Coordinates of C-alpha atoms in Angstrom, one line a residue:
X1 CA -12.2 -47.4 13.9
X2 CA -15.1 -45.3 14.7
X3 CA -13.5 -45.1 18.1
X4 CA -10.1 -44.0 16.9
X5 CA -12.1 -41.4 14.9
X6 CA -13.8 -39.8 18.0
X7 CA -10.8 -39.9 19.9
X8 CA -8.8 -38.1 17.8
X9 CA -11.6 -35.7 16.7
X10 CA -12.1 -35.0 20.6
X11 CA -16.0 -35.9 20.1
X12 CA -15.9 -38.3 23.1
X13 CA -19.5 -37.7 24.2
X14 CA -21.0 -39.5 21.4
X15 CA -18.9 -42.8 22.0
X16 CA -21.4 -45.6 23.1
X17 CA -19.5 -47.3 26.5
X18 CA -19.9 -50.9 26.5
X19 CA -19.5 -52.9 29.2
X20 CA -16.2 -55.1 28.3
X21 CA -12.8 -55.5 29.3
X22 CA -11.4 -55.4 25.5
X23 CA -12.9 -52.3 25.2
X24 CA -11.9 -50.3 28.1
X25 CA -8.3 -51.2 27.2
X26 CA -8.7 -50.6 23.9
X27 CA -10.2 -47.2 24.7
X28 CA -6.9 -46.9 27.1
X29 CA -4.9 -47.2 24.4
X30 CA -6.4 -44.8 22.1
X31 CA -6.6 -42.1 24.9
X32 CA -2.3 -42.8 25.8
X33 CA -2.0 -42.6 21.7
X34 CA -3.8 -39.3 21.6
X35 CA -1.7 -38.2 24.7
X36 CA 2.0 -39.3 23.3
X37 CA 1.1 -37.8 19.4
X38 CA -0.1 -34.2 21.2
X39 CA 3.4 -34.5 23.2
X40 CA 5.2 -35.3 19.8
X41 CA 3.6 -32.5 18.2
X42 CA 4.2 -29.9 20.8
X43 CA 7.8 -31.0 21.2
X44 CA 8.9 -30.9 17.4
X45 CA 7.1 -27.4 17.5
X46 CA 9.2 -25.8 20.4
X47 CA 12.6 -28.2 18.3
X48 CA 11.8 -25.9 15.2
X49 CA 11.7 -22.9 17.4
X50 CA 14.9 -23.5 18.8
X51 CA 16.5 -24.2 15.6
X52 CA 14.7 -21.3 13.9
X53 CA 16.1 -19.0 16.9
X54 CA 19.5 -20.4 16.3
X55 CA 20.2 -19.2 12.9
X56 CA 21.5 -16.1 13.6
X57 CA 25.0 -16.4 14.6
X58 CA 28.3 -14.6 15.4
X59 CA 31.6 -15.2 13.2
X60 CA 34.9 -13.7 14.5
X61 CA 36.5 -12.5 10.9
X62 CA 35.7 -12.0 7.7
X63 CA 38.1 -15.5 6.7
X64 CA 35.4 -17.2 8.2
X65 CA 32.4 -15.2 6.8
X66 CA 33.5 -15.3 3.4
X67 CA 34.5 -18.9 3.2
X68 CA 32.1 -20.1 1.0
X69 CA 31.7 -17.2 -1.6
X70 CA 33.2 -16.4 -4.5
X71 CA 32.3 -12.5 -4.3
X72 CA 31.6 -9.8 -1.6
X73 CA 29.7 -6.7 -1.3
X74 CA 31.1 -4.1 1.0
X75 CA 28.4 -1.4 2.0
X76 CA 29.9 2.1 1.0
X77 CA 28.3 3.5 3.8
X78 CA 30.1 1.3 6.3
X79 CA 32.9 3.5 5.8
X80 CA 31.6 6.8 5.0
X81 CA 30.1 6.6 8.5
X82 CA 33.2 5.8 10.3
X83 CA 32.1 1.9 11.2
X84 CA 35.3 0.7 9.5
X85 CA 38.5 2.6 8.3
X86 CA 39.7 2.9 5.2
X87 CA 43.0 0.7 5.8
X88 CA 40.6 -2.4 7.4
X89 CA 39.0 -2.0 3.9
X90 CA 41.6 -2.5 1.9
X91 CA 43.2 -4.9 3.7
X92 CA 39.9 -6.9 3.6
X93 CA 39.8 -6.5 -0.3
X94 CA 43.3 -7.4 -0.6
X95 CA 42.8 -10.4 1.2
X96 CA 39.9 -11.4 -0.9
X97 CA 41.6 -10.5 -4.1
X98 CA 44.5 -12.6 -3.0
X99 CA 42.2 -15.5 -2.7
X100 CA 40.7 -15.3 -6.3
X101 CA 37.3 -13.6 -4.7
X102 CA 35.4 -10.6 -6.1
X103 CA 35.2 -7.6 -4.5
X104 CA 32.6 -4.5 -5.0
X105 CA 31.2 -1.7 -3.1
X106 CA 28.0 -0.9 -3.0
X107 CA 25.9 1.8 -2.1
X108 CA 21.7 3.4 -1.8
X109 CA 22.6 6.6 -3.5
X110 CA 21.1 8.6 -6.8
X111 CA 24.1 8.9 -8.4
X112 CA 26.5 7.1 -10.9
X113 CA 28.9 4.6 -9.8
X114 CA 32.3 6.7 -10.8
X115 CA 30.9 9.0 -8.4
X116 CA 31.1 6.9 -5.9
X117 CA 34.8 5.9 -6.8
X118 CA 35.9 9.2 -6.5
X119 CA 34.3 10.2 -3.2
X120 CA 35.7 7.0 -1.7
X121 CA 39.3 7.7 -3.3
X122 CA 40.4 9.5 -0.5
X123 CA 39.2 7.3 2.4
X124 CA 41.1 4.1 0.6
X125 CA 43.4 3.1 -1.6
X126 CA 41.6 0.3 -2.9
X127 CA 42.9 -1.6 -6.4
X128 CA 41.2 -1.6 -9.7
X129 CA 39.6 -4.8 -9.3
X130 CA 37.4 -3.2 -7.1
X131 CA 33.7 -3.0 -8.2
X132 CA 31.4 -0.5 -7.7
X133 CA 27.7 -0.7 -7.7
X134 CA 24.7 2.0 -7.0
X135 CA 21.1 2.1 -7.0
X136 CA 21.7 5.3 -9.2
X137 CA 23.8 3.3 -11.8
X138 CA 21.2 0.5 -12.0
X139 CA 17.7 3.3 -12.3
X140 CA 20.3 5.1 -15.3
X141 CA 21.2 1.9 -16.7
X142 CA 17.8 0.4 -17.0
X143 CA 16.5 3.8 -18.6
X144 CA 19.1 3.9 -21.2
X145 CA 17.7 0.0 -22.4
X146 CA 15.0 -0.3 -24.4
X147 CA 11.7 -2.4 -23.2
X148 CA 13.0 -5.9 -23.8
X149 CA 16.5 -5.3 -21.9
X150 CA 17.2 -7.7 -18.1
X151 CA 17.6 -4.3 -16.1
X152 CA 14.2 -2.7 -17.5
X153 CA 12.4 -5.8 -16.7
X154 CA 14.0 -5.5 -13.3
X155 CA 12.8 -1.9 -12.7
X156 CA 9.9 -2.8 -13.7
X157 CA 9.1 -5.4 -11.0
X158 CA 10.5 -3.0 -8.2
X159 CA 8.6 0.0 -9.8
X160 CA 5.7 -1.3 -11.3
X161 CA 4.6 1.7 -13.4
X162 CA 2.7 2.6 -16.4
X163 CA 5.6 5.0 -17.9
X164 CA 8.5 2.4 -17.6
X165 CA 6.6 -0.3 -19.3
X166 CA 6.7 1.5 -22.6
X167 CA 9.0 2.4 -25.3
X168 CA 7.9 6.5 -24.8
X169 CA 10.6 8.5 -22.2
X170 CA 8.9 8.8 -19.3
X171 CA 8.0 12.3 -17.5
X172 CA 10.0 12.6 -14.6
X173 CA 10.2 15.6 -12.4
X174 CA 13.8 15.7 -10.1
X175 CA 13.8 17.1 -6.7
X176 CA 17.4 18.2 -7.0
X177 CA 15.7 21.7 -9.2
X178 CA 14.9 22.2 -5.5
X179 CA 17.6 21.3 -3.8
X180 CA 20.4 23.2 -2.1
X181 CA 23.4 21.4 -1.3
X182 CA 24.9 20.9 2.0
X183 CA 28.5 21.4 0.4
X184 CA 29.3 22.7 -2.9
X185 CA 32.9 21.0 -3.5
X186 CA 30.6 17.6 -2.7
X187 CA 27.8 18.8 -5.9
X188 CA 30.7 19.7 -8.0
X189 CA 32.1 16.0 -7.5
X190 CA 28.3 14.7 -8.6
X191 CA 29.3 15.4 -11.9
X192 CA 25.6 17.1 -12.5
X193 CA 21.9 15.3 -12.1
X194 CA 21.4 11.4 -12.8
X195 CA 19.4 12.1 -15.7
X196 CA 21.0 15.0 -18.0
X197 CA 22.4 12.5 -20.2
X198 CA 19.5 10.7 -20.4
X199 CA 17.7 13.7 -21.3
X200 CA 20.3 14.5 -23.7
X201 CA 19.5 11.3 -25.5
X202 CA 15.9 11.3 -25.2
X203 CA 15.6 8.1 -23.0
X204 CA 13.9 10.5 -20.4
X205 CA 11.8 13.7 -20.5
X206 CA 13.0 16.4 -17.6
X207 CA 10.0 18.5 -16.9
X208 CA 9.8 21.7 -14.8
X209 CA 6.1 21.4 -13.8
X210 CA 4.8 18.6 -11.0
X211 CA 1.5 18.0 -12.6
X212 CA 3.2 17.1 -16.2
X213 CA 5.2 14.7 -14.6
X214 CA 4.9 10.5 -14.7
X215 CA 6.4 10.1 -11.1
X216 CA 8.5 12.4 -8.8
X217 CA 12.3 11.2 -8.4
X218 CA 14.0 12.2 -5.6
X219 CA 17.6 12.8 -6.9
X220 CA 19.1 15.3 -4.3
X221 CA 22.4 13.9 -2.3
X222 CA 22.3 13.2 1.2
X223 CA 22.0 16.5 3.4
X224 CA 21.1 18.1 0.9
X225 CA 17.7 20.6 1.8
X226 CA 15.4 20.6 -0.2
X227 CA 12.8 24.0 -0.3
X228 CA 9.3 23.5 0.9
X229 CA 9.2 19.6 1.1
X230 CA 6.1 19.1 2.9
X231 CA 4.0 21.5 0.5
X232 CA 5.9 19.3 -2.1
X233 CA 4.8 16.3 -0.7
X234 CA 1.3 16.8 -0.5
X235 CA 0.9 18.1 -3.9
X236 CA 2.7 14.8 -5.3
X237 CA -0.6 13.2 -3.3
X238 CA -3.1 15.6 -4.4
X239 CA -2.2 15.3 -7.9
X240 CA -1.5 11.9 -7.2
X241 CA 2.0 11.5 -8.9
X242 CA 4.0 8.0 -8.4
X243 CA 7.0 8.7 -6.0
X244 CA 10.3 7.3 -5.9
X245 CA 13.5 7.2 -3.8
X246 CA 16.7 5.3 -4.6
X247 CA 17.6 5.1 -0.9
X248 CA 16.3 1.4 0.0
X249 CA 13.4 -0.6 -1.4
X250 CA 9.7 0.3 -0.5
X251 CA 9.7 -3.1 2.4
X252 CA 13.0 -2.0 4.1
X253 CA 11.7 1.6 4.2
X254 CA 9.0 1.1 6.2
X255 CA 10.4 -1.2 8.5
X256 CA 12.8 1.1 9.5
X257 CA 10.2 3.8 10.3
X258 CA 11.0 4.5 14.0
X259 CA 15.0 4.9 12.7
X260 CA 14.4 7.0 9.8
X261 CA 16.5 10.8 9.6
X262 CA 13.8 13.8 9.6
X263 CA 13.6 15.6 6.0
X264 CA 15.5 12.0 4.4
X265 CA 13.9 10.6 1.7
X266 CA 12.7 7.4 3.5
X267 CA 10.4 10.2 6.0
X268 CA 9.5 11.3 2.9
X269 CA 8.5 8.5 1.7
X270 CA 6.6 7.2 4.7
X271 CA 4.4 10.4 5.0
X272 CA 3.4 10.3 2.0
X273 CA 2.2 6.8 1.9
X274 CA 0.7 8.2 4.8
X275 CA -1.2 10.4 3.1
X276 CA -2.0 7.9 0.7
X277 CA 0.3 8.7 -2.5
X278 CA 2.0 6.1 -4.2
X279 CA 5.5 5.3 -3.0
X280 CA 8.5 3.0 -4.6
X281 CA 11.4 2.4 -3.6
X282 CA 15.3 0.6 -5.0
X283 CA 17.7 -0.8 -2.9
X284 CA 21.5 -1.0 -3.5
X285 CA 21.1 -4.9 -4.1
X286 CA 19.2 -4.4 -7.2
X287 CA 20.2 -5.5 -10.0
X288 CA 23.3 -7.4 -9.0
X289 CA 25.7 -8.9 -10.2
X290 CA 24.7 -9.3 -13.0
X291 CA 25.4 -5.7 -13.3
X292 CA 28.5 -5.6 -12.3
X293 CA 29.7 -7.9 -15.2
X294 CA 29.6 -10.9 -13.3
X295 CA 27.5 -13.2 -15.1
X296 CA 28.9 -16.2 -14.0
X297 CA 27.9 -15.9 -10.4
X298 CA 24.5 -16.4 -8.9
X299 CA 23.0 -14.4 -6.1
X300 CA 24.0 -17.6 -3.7
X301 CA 27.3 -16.9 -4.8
X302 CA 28.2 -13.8 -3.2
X303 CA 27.6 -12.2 0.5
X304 CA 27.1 -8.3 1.5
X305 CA 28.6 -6.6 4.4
X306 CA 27.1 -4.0 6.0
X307 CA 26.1 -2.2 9.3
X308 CA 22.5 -1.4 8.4
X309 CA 20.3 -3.8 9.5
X310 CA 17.9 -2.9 6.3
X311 CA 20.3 -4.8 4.4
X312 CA 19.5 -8.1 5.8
X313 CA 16.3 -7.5 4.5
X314 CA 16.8 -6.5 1.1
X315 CA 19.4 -9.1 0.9
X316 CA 16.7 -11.4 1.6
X317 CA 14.4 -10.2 -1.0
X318 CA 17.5 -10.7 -3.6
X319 CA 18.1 -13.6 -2.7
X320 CA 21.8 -12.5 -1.1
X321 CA 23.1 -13.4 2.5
X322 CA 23.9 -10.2 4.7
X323 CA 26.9 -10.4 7.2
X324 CA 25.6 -7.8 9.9
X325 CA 28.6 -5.2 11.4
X326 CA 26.9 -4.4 15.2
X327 CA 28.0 -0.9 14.2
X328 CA 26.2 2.1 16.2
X329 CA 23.9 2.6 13.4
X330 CA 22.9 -0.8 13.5
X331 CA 22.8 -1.0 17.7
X332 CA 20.6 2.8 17.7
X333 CA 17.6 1.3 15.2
X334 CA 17.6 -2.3 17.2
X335 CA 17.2 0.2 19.8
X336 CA 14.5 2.0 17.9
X337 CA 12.9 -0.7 16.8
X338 CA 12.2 -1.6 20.7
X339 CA 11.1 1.2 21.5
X340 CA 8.6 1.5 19.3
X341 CA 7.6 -2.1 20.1
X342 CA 7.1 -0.9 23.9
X343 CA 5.2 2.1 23.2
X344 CA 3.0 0.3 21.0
X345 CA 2.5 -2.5 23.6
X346 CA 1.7 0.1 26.4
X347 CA -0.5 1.8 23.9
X348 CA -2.9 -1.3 24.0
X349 CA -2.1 -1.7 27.4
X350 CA -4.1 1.0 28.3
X351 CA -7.2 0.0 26.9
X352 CA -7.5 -3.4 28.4
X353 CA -9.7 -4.0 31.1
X354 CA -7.7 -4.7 35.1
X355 CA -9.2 -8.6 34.6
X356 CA -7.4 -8.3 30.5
X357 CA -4.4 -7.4 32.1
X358 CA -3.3 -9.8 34.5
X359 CA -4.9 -12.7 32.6
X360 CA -2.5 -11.5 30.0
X361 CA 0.7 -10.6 32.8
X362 CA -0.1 -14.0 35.3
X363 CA -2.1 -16.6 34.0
X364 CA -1.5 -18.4 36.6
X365 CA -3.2 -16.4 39.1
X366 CA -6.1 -15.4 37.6
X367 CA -6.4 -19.9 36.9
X368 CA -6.1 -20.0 40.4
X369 CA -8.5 -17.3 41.7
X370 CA -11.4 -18.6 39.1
X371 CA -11.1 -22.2 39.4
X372 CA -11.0 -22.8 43.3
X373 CA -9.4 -26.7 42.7
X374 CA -6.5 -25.0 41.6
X375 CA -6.4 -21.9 44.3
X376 CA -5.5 -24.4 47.2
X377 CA -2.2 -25.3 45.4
X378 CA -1.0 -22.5 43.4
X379 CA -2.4 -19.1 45.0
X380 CA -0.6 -19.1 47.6
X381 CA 2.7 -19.5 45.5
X382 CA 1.6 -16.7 43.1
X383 CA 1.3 -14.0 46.0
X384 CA 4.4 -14.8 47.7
X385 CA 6.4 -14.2 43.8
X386 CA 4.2 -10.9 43.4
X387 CA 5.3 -9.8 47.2
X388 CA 8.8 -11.2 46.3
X389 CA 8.4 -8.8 42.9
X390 CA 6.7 -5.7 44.9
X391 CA 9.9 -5.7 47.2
X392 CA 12.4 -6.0 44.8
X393 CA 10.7 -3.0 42.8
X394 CA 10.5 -0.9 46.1
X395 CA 13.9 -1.6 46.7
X396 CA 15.4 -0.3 43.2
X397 CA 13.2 2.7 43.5
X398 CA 14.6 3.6 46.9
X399 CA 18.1 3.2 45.9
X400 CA 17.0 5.3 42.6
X401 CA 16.0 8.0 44.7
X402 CA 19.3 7.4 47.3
X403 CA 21.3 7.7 44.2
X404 CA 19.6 10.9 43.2
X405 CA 19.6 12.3 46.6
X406 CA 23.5 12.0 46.7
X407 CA 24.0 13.4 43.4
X408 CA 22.0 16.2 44.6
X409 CA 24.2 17.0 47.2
X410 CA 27.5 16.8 45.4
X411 CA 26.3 19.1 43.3
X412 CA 24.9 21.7 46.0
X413 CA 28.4 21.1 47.5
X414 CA 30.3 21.8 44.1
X415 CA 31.9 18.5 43.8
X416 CA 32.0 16.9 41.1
X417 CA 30.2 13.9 40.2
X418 CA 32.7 10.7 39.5
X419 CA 33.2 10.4 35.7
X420 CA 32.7 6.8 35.7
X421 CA 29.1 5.7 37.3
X422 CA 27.2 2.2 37.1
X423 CA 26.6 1.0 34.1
X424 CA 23.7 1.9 32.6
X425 CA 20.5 -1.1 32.4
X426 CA 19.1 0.6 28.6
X427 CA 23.0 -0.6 27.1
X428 CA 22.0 -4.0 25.6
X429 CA 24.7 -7.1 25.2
X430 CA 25.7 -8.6 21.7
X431 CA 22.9 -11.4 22.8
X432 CA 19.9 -9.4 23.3
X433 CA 20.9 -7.3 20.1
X434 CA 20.6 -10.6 18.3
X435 CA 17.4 -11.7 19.8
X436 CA 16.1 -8.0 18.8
X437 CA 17.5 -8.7 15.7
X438 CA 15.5 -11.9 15.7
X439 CA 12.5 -10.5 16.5
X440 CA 12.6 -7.7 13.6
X441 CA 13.4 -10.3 11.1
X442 CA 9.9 -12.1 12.1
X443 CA 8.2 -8.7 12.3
X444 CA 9.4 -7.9 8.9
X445 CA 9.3 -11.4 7.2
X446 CA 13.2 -11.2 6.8
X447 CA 14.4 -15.0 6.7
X448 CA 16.9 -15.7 10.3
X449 CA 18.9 -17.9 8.3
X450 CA 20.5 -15.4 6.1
X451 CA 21.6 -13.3 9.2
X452 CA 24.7 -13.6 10.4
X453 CA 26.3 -11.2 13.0
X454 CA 29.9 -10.2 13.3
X455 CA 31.5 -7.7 15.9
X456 CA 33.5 -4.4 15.2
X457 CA 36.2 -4.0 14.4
X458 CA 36.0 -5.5 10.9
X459 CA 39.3 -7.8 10.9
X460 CA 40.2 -10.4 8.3
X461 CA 41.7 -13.3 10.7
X462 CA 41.7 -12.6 14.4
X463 CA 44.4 -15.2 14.7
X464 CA 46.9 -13.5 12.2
X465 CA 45.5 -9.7 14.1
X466 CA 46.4 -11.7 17.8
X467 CA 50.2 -13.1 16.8
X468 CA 51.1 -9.4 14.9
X469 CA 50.6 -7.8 18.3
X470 CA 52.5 -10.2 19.7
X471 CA 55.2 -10.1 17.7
X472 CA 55.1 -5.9 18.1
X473 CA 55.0 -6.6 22.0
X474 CA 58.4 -9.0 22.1
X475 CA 59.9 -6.2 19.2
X476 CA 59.2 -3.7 21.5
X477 CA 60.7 -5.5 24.7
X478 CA 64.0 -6.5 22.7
X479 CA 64.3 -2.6 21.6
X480 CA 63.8 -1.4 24.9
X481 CA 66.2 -3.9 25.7
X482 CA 68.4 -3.1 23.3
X483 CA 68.5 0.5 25.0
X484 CA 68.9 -0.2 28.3
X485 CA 72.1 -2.5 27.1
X486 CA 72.9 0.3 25.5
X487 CA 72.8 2.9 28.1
X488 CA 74.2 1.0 30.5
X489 CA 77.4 0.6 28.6
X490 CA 77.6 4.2 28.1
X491 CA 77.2 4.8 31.3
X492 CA 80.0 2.7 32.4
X493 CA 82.5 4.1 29.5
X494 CA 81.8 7.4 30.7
X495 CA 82.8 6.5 34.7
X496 CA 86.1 4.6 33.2

């Protein structure tokens, strides 16, 4: 026993060796068991690695997707940015409707949800069935309840303030007083601020003045610019005033720094907390669906489809699984989010010492040039890859340059340069998007197994989408057909 102890606690010097056959092979067979269990070990770690890695996975329509839930979220932005069109949408919430499924759409916006009906009437034709859901809706709905209501309590755990957590109206001071809209037939649709009713019914106290004000809610629509936000920013931190954005939730915000639109209310948000004011943030998942009337469901019930790839993680933090659209919004912040990861990485980079950096590039070598047992086998392998890797490096550069050189010269000769060149090494496959999208979901603590990645465009069956284009193909060959039958008998009237 005391034996097994040592062995396993690695504190071999202290084992008394004594001079017998059953112990040596007893010994033996400690050291092998200490062997096989470190093997174990290291081999169910890399297992869960590989399973972890393969969560993430690619579905070809949204029959398959949505097979398991009884309701769907469509993200409102997925077609006010032009990732799918309006007819794919309602034929998607057809489909769903057909099958005895719910369908909403949902949306990170400060205003009501019938304003969000209305702007999305003239994109699609959806049916009345149709749900819709914002953050606005659920920040206006849990202000109209008193303390004790479900959506205050909610609030209340995403915006954990003194003014919400009593029956007083709260102070609020709206940024759309400063606000100039980007187009005026889009602020006559608004139907006015969030909170004028509110105010109306004294649920809510609108104030004019910063420094009277409970917290700072930034109510102006998207494109909207608003006057002197910077100066506006730092006085909500000087005078230390609670700030909060119904865009996405505080988490999501920050993850998507490198991504974010100058002047949005996510920057916003982020340079203040840089500054060190108080930020909050609510997400378009809030609050659902439960507040959409459907009571019945739970949030393992129903699935969101978006192109954002701060979805997945406020899905996450609801509890709700996210069906990622690789939309160009969602390939340019994978995209971001890389870059940031490099520059970050080279910005340590250049603080390391030269023996810090190629004990962290080649391991390898700098084992074999310290420990001279190991140098007579492996050096000499390691400088023939890094001569291999020097050569292949010199020989991209010169073709770089060749390529360069040639352009140059078409262009001195006023030719023009083919429209169609190699393709460029920064575009990234479906693959490396997904392991990206891996590696943010572990950088922001957004669970792999909720994600689950689909390719535009957004089609309900790609069987059904395959045999229509066949059948248009042969309808098209038996009309031209049909013509040439046609002229051809024409033709031979006329001669008779």
């Amino acid at each position: 026993a005391q034996v097994y102890d040592c062995v396993l606690k690695g504190s071999l010097s202290h084992i008394v060796f004594v001079r017998s056959k059953y112990f040596s092979a007893l010994f033996h067979f400690f050291c092998q068991f200490q062997i096989v269990h470190t093997s174990i070990r290291v081999l169910a770690r890399q297992h869960h690695q590989d399973m972890s890695a393969s969560n993430i996975r690619f579905v070809e329509g949204l029959r398959e997707a949505t097979r398991r839930y009884r309701g769907v979220f469509f993200s409102a932005s997925l077609l006010r940015k032009g990732s799918i069109s309006g007819s794919q949408l309602q034929q998607s919430s057809a489909a769903l409707l057909g099958l005895d499924k719910r369908v909403a759409i949902v949306d990170g916006v400060p205003h009501r949800a019938a304003v969000l009906r209305v702007s999305l009437e003239s994109k699609a034709k959806l049916s009345e069935k149709v749900g819709f859901w914002t953050s606005g809706e659920f920040v206006h709905k849990a202000l109209a309840e008193p303390m004790d209501g479900q959506s205050r309590k909610v609030l209340g755990s995403a915006v954990p303030l003194k003014c919400l957590a009593t029956d007083d109206p709260p102070k609020i001071f709206e940024l759309s007083s400063l606000a100039k809209p980007r187009r005026w037939a889009e602020f006559m649709n608004r139907g006015g601020p969030l909170l004028t009713d509110l105010g109306k019914a004294k649920r809510v106290k609108r104030v004019d003045d910063m420094e009277d004000a409970d917290l700072v809610l930034w109510d102006a629509g998207e494109g909207d610019s608003i006057a002197y936000l910077e100066a506006t920013m730092e006085l909500c931190s000087e005078l230390k005033v609670p700030f909060v954005q119904l865009s996405r939730s505080t988490e999501a915000c920050l993850a998507l720094t490198p991504s974010h639109r100058k002047d949005s209310a996510e920057a916003s948000a982020i340079s203040l907390k840089k500054m060190g004011g108080e930020v909050h943030g609510v997400g378009k998942c809030l609050g659902l669906p439960e507040g959409l009337g459907w009571d019945d469901m739970g949030t393992q019930d129903v699935l969101l489809v978006s192109g954002d790839i701060g979805d997945v993680l406020e899905a996450s933090q609801s509890g709700v699984e996210c069906l990622l659209l690789l939309t160009d919004e969602a390939r340019s912040q994978l995209r971001a989010f890389r870059a940031a990861a490099e520059a970050e990485e080279a910005g340590k980079r250049k603080s390391l010492s030269v023996s810090q950096r190629v004990s962290e590039d080649k391991t390898g070598m700098l084992q074999s040039v310290s420990n001279p047992m190991w140098s007579v086998f492996k050096l000499p392998s390691l400088l023939a890859e890094a001569t291999r890797k020097n050569a292949e490096h010199r020989a991209n550069k010169a073709e770089m340059e060749k390529k360069a050189a040639a352009a140059s010269e078409q262009r001195a000769e006023g030719q023009q340069a083919p429209a169609k060149q190699t393709s460029e090494p920064t575009s990234a496959s479906d693959e490396e998007l997904a392991d990206l999208l891996e590696l943010w979901c572990k950088a922001t603590g957004a669970p792999t197994s909720r994600s689950v990645i689909a390719k535009p465009p957004l089609v309900w069956d790609p069987s059904e989408v395959t045999s229509l284009d066949e059948g248009s193909s042969s309808s098209t060959a038996s009309s031209s057909s049909a013509s040439r039958s046609s002229s051809s008998s024409s033709s031979s009237s006329s001669s008779r």
